[in-house]
XYZ file of C-alpha atoms in Angstrom:
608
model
C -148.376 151.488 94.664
C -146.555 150.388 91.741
C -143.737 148.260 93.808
C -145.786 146.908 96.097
C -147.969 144.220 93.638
C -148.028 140.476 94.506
C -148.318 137.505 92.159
C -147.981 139.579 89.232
C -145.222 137.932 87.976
C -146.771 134.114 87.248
C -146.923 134.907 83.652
C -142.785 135.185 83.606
C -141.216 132.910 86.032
C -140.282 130.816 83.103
C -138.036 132.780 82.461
C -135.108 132.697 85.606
C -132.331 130.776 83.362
C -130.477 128.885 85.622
C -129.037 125.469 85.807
C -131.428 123.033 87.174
C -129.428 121.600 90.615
C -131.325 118.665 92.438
C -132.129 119.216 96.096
C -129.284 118.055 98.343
C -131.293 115.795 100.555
C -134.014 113.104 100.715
C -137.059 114.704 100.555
C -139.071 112.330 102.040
C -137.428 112.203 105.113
C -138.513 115.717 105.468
C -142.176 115.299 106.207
C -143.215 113.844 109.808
C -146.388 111.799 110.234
C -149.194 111.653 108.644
C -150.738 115.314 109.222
C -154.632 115.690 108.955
C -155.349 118.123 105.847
C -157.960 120.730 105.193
C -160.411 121.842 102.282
C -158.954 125.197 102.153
C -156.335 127.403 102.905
C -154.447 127.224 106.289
C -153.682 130.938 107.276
C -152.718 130.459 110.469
C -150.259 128.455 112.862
C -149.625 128.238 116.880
C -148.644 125.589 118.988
C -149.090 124.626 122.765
C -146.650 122.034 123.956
C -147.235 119.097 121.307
C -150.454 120.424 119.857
C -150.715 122.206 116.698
C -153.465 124.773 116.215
C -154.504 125.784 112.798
C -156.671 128.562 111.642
C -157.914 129.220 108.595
C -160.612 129.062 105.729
C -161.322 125.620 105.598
C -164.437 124.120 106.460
C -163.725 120.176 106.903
C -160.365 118.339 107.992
C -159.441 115.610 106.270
C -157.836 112.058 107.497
C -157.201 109.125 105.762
C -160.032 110.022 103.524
C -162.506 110.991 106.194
C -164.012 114.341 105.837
C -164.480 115.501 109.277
C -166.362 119.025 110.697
C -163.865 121.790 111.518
C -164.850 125.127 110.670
C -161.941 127.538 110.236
C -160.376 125.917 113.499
C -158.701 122.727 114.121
C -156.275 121.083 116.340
C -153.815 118.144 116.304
C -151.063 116.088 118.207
C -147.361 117.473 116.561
C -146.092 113.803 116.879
C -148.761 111.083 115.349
C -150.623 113.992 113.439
C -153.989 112.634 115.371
C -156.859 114.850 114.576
C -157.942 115.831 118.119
C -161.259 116.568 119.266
C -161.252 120.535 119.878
C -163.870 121.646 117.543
C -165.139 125.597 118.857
C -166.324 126.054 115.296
C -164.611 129.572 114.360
C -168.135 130.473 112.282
C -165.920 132.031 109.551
C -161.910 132.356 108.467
C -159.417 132.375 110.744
C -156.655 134.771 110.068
C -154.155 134.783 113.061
C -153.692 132.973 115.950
C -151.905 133.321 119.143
C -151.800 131.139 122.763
C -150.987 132.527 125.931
C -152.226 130.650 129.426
C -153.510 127.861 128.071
C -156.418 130.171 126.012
C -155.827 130.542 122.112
C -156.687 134.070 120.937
C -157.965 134.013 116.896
C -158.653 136.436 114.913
C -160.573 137.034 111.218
C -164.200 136.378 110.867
C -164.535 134.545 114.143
C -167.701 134.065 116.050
C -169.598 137.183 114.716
C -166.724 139.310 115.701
C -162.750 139.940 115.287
C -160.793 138.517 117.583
C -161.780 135.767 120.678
C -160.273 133.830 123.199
C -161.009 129.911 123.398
C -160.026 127.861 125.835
C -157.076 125.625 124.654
C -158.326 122.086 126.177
C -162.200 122.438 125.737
C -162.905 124.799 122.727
C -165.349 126.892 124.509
C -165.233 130.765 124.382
C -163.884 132.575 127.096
C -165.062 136.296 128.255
C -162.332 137.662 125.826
C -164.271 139.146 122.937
C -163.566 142.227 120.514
C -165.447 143.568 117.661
C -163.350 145.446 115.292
C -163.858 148.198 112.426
C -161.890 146.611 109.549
C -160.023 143.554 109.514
C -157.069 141.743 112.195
C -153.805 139.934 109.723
C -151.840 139.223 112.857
C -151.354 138.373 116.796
C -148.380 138.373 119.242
C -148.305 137.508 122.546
C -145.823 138.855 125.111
C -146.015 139.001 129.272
C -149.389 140.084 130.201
C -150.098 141.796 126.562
C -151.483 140.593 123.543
C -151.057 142.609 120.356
C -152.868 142.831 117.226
C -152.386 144.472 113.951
C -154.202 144.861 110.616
C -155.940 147.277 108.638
C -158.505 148.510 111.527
C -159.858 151.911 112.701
C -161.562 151.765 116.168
C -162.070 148.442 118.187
C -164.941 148.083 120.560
C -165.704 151.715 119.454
C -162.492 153.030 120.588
C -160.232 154.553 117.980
C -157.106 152.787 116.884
C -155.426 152.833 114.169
C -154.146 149.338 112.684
C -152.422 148.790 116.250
C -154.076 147.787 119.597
C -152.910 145.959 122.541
C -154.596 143.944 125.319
C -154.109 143.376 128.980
C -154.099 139.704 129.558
C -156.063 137.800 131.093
C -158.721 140.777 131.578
C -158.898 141.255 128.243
C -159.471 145.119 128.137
C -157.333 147.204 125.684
C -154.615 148.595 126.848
C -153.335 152.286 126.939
C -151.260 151.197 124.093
C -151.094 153.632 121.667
C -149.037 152.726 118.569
C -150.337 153.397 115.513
C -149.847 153.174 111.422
C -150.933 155.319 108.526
C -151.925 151.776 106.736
C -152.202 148.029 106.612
C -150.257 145.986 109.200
C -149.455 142.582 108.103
C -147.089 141.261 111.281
C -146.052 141.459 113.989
C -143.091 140.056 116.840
C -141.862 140.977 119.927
C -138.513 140.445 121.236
C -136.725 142.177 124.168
C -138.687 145.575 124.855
C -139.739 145.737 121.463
C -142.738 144.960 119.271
C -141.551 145.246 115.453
C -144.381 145.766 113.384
C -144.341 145.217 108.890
C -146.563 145.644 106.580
C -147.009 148.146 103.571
C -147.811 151.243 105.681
C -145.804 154.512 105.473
C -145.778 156.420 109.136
C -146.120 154.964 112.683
C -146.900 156.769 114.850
C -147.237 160.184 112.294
C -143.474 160.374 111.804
C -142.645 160.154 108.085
C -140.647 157.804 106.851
C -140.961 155.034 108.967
C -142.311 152.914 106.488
C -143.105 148.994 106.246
C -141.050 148.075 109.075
C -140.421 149.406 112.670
C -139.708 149.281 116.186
C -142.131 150.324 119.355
C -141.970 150.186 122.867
C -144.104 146.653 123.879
C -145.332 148.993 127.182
C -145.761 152.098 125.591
C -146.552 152.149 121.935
C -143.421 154.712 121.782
C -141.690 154.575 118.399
C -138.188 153.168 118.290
C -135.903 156.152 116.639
C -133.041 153.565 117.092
C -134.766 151.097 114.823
C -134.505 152.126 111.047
C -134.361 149.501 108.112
C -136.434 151.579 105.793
C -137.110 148.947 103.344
C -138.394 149.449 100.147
C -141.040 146.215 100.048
C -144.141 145.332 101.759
C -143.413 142.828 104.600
C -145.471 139.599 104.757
C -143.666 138.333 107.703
C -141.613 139.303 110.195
C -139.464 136.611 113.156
C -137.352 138.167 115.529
C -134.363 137.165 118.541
C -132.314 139.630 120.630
C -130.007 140.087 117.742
C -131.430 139.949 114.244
C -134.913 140.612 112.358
C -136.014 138.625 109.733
C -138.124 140.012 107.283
C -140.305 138.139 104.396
C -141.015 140.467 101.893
C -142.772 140.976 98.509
C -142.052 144.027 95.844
C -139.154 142.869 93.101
C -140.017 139.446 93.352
C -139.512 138.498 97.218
C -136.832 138.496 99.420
C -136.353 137.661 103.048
C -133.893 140.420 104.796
C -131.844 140.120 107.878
C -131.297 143.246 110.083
C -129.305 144.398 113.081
C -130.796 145.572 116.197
C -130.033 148.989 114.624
C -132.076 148.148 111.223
C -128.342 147.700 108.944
C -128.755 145.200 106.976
C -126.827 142.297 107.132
C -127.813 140.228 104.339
C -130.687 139.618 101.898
C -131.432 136.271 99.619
C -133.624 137.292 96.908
C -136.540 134.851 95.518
C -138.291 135.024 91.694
C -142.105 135.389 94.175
C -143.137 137.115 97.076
C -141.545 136.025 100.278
C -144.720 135.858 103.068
C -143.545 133.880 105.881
C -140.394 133.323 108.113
C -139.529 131.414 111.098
C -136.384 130.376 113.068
C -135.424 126.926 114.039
C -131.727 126.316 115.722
C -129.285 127.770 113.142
C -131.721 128.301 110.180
C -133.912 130.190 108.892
C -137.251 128.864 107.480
C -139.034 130.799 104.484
C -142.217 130.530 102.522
C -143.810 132.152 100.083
C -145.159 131.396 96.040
C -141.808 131.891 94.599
C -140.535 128.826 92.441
C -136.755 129.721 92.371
C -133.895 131.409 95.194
C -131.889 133.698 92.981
C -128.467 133.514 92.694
C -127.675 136.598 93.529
C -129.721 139.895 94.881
C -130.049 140.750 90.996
C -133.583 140.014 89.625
C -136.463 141.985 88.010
C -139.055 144.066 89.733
C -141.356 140.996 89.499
C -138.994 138.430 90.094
C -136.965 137.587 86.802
C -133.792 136.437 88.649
C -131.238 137.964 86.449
C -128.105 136.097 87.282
C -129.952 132.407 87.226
C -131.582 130.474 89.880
C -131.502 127.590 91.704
C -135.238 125.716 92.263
C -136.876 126.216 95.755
C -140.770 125.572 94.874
C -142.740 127.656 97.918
C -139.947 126.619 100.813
C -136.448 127.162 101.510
C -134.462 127.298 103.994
C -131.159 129.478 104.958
C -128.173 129.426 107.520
C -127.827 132.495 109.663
C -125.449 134.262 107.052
C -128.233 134.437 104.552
C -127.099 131.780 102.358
C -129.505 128.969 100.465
C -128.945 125.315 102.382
C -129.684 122.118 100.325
C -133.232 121.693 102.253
C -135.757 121.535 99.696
C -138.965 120.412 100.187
C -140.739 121.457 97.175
C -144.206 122.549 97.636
C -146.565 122.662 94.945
C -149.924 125.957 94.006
C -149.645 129.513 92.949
C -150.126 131.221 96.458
C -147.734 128.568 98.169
C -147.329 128.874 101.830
C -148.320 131.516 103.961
C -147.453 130.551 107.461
C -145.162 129.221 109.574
C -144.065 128.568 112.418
C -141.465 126.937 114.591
C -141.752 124.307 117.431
C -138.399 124.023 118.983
C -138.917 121.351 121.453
C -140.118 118.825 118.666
C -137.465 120.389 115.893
C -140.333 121.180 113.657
C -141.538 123.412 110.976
C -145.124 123.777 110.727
C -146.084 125.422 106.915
C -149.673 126.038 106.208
C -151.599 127.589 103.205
C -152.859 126.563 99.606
C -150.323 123.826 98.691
C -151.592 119.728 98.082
C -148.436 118.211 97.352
C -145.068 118.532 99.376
C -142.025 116.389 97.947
C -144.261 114.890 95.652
C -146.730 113.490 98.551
C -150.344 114.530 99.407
C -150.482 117.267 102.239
C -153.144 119.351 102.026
C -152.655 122.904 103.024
C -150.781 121.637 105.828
C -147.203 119.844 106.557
C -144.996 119.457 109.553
C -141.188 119.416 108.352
C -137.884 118.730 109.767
C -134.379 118.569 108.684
C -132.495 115.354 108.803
C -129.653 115.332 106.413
C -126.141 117.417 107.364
C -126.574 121.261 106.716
C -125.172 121.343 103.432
C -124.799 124.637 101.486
C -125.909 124.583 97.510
C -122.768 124.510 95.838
C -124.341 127.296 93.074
C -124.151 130.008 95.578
C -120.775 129.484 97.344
C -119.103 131.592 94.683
C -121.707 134.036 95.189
C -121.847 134.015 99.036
C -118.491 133.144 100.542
C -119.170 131.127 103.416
C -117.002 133.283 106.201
C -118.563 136.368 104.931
C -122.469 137.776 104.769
C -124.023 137.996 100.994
C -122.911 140.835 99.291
C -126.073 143.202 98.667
C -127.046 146.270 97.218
C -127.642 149.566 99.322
C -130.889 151.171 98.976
C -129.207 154.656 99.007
C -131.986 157.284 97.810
C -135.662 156.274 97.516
C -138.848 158.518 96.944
C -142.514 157.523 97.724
C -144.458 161.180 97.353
C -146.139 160.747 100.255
C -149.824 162.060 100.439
C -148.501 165.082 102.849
C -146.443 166.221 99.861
C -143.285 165.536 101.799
C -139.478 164.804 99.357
C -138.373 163.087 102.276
C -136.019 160.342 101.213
C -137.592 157.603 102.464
C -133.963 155.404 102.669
C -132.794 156.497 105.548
C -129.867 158.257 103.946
C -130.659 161.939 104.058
C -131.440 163.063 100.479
C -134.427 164.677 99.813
C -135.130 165.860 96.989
C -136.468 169.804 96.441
C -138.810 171.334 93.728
C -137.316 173.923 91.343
C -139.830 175.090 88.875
C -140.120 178.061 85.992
C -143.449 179.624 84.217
C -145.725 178.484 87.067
C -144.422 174.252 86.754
C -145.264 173.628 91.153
C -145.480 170.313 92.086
C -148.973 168.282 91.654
C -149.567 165.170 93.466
C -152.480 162.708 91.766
C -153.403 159.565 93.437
C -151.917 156.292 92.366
C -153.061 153.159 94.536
C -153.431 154.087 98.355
C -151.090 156.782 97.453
C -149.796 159.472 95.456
C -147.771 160.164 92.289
C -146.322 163.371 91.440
C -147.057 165.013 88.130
C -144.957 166.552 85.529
C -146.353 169.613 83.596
C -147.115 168.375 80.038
C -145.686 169.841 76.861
C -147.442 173.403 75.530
C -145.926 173.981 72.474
C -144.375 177.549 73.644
C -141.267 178.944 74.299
C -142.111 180.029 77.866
C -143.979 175.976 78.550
C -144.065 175.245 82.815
C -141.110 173.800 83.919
C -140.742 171.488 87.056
C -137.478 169.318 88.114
C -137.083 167.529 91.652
C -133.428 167.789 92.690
C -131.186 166.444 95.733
C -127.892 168.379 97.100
C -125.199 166.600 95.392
C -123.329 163.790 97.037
C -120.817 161.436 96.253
C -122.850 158.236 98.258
C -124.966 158.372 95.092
C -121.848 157.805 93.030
C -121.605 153.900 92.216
C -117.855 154.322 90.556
C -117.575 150.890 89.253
C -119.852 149.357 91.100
C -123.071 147.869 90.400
C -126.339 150.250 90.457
C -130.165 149.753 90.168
C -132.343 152.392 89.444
C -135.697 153.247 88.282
C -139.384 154.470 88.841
C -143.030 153.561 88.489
C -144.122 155.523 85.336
C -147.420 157.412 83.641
C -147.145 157.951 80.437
C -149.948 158.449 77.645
C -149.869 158.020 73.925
C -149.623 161.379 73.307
C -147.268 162.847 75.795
C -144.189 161.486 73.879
C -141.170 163.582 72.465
C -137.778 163.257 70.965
C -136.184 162.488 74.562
C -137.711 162.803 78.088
C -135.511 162.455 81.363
C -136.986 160.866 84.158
C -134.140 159.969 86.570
C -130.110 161.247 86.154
C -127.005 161.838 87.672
C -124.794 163.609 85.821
C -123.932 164.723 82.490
C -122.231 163.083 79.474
C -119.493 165.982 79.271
C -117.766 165.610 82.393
C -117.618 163.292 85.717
C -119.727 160.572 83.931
C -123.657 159.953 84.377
C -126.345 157.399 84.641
C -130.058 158.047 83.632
C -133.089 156.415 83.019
C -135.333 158.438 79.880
C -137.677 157.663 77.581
C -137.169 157.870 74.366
C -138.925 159.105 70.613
C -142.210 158.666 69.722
C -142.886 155.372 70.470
C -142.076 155.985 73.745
C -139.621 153.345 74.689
C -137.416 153.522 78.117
C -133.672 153.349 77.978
C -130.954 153.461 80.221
C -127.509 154.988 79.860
C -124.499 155.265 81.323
C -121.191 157.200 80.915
C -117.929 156.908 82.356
C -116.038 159.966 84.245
C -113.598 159.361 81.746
C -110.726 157.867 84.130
C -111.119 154.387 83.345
C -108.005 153.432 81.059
C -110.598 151.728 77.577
C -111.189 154.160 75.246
C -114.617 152.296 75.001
C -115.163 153.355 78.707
C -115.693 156.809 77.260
C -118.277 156.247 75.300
C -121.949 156.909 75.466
C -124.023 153.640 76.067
C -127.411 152.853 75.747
C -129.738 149.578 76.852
C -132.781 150.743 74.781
C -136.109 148.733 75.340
C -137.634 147.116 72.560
C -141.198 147.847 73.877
C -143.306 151.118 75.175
C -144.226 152.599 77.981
C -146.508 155.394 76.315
C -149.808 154.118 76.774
C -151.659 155.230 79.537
C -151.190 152.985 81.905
C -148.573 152.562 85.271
C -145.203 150.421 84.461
C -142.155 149.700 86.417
C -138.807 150.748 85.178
C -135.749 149.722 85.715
C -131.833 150.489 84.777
C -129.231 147.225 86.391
C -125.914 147.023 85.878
C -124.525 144.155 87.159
C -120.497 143.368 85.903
C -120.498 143.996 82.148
C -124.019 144.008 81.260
C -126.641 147.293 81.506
C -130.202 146.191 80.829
C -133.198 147.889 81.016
C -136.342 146.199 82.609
C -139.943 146.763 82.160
C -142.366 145.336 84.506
C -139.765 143.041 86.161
C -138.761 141.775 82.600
C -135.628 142.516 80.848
C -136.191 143.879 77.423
C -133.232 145.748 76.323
C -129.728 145.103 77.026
C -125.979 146.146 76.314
C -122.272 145.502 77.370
C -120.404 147.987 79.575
C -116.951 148.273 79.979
C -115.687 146.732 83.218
C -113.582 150.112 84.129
C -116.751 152.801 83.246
C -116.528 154.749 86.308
C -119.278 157.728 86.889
C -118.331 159.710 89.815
C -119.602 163.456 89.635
C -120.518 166.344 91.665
C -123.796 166.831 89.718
C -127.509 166.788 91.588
C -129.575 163.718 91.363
C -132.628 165.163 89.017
C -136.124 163.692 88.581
C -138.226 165.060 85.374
C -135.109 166.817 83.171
C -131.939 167.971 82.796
C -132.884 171.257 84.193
C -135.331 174.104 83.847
C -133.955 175.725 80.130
C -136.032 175.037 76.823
C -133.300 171.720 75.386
C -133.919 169.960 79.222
C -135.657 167.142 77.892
C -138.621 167.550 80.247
C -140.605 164.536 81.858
C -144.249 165.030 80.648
C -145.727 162.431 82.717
C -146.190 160.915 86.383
C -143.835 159.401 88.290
C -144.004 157.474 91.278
C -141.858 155.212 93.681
C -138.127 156.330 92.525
C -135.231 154.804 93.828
C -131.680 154.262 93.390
C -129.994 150.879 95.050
C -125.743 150.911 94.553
C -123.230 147.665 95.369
């Protein structure tokens, strides 16, 4: 879908603006030992008391030179690094690992099937083997279960779907029964719960549960008391009895605290995806193939950190309020890091994936990291994040996925969905976009009597930002020649009275703009104006592009494809706060309504 892409936004990092601010510690101090490395990507990370097991797709370790035999598993003492000798040879790539009783469960391409158990001290293969009908991204291990999830439809010829749980040590699956509509990509378990992320949209066949949720760890039940709704895929996912941290991709990346409720209680915002997080003491550990933290929660939908940046190459780390500390390793690659994990009792970080250098010195695809120097806050963000209070971050207040069942569910959380009023036979169409669905817009007929179709919500005022700052957009469809003087995708509001903000494309070259009008209370006589942020390129060519309206203090800009390329100054008091419908596709149903003509897809409205 078109907010869920990764790594699409290499091609514009460059352009975060920020002040370059040099990392607030030594970094060399930050590596321990002298690690083995690997000739391909480490995927996956566990530990057993002081040894480190690594899974992954590499086929040789290497030490001090040496190339030595380890195929897609190795394992290694924490505290000297020393390559040890357990060598099961994993016969393909390793994709997730877990330990429980002294037997390390791995999944991927292992041993001719999905997931095995091998016995921690002498490598050999236990009884514990599972063949699987797709593909296993991740393991937890809690009591007597373990739990897997991926993109999967029947294991051992029983179905499941994406979810399954084993009874440990037997090894027989479980009368588990939780289940996703798509891809699982992790999962953790704390308390009675099993949260589970990826980029799916149900569990369990309730709608709206999407990307991240709660079950039971005995049952499979879903959690109703457990809903974050958030509007990214989720890479990563660490949990404790009070907060859930999430490593996500979408607008860039972004790791997300929430409460045991799902509220959010803060979010630090990256310029790349987000696709690993761990815990250690009183911070938390991210990774991920972002080159730059943002400022503050304000960047593009791939990335462009809008308010400046402060340069965290592929690790940083955070206190437990969410904001950036001066630990900065500096990893180097595109992809980055894609796992880690924590080993308390040494006060390390494990990272592994496609990196070579880390603080300038040769680690190959895997370092172990601690922190040394005083937790020090970067001084950049402290105006942005006071330090007695949580980030503040925008609200994700309406969002709309068009889910394959043709539900208008708002998939927020906040109770607005939207319903279809149509004229001259304009019903709703969905067509597929991704793994999903788009809806479609009738397209102009050149009659007086054309179909008509507009997707309203009941009005309320929690979809009023006042003066506050508001995102907004969609993924949009749009061909050559499907453009007019003025089509409406997204609006609150009207220009005449209580003040509006709309996203539209505009003319014949069929360029996006955004505009906003105040309510007419604020005391500037430029507050009352209409005002535009018109892009300078199009959207009117047949293919999908992300939209986006931000206003954030003075400045409205308009964003296509996570890059700003239209912008304009607001006045500080333009208030819009009206009792108007939020509308998708027009103004209305008359012949002036300014009809969408297009597809739409993934719309969404964030305010604060």
């Amino acid at each position: 879908m078109g907010l869920r892409k990764t790594l699409a936004a290499l091609a514009t990092l460059a352009l975060c603006g920020s002040p370059v601010v040099a990392a607030a510690s030594s970094p060399l101090s930050e590596l321990v030992g002298q690690s083995p490395g690997f000739d391909a990507s480490v995927q996956a990370v566990a530990s057993l008391g002081t040894t480190v097991y690594v899974g992954g797709a590499f086929t040789v370790a290497i030490v001090a030179g040496r190339r030595i035999a380890r195929r897609g598993l190795a394992a290694f003492d924490a505290r000297t690094g020393a390559l040890l000798p357990w060598n099961p040879d994993a016969g393909g790539s390793v994709r997730a690992l877990a330990i429980a009783e002294k037997t390390v469960y791995a999944a991927g391409d292992v041993d001719g099937v999905g997931l095995v158990g091998i016995d921690a001290g002498s490598g050999t293969v236990r009884g514990f083997r599972h063949g699987f009908s797709g593909d296993v991204n991740t393991l937890a291990v809690a009591g007597d279960r373990l739990y897997a999830g991926g993109r999967f439809t029947a294991v051992d010829g029983q179905a499941r779907n994406n979810l399954v749980a084993f009874s440990l040590p037997s090894g027989t699956v479980a009368p588990w029964r939780a289940r996703t509509d798509d891809t699982v990509n992790a999962l953790a378990v704390a308390g009675n719960r099993v949260y589970v992320g990826g980029n799916f949209h149900k569990t369990n066949g309730v709608s709206t549960t999407m990307r991240l949720t709660a079950v039971d760890r005995v049952t499979g039940a879903l959690d109703p008391s457990f809903r974050p709704n958030p509007t990214m895929v989720v890479h990563g996912i660490a949990a404790d009895s009070g907060t859930v941290y999430a490593a996500q991709g979408g607008r860039g990346g972004r790791v997300t605290a929430y409460g045991p409720g799902g509220a959010t209680r803060w979010v630090r915002v990256f310029d790349g995806d987000a696709q690993a997080v761990t815990v250690l003491g009183d911070d938390v550990y991210v990774g991920g193939h972002f080159d730059h933290a943002c400022t503050t929660p304000n960047n593009g939908l791939h990335g462009v950190c809008i308010d400046g940046s402060v340069p965290r190459v592929k690790l940083a780390a955070l206190d437990r309020q969410g904001r950036l500390t001066g630990w900065a390793p500096q990893a180097n690659g595109i992809v980055g890091v894609r796992t880690m994990t924590a080993i308390p009792s040494l006060g390390q970080v494990s990272a592994g994936g496609d990196f070579t250098t880390i603080a300038g010195r040769i680690r190959k695809r895997y370092a172990s990291l601690v922190r040394v120097e005083s937790r020090q806050v970067s001084p950049i963000l402290e105006d942005a994040v006071p330090p007695t209070t949580p980030p503040t971050t925008p609200s994700l207040v309406a969002s709309y996925a068009f889910e394959p069942d043709g539900t208008l569910a708002d998939s927020s959380g906040h109770g607005h969905p939207l319903s279809a009023r149509a004229r001259y036979g304009g019903l709703p169409r969905l067509v597929a976009h991704g793994t999903g669905q788009a809806m479609l817009f009738p397209q102009a007929c050149g009659q007086s009597r054309c179909p008509r179709l507009v997707l309203q919500t009941p009005s309320s005022p929690e979809l009023n930002p006042g003066t506050l700052p508001i995102r907004f957009g969609a993924t949009v469809w749009l061909a050559p020649g499907q453009t007019s003087d003025g089509q409406n995708i997204l609006q609150k509001g009207y220009s005449e009275s209580g003040g509006q903000y709309k996203l539209q494309v505009d003319k014949l070259p069929g360029h996006p703009s955004c505009t906003m009008v105040s309510d007419g209370t604020g005391s500037s006589q430029e507050s009352r104006r209409i005002h535009f942020a018109k892009s300078e390129v199009t959207i009117a060519d047949g293919a999908w592009h992300a939209v986006e309206c931000v206003r954030s203090g003075t400045a409205l800009s308009v964003l296509v494809d996570g890059v700003v390329h239209g912008r304009t100054v607001l006045p500080a008091d333009l208030t819009v706060d009206n009792t108007a419908p939020l509308t998708l596709g027009g103004k209305g149903l008359g012949p002036d309504s300014d009809p969408f003509q297009g597809a739409l897809d993934d719309a969404w409205i964030s305010i604060g």
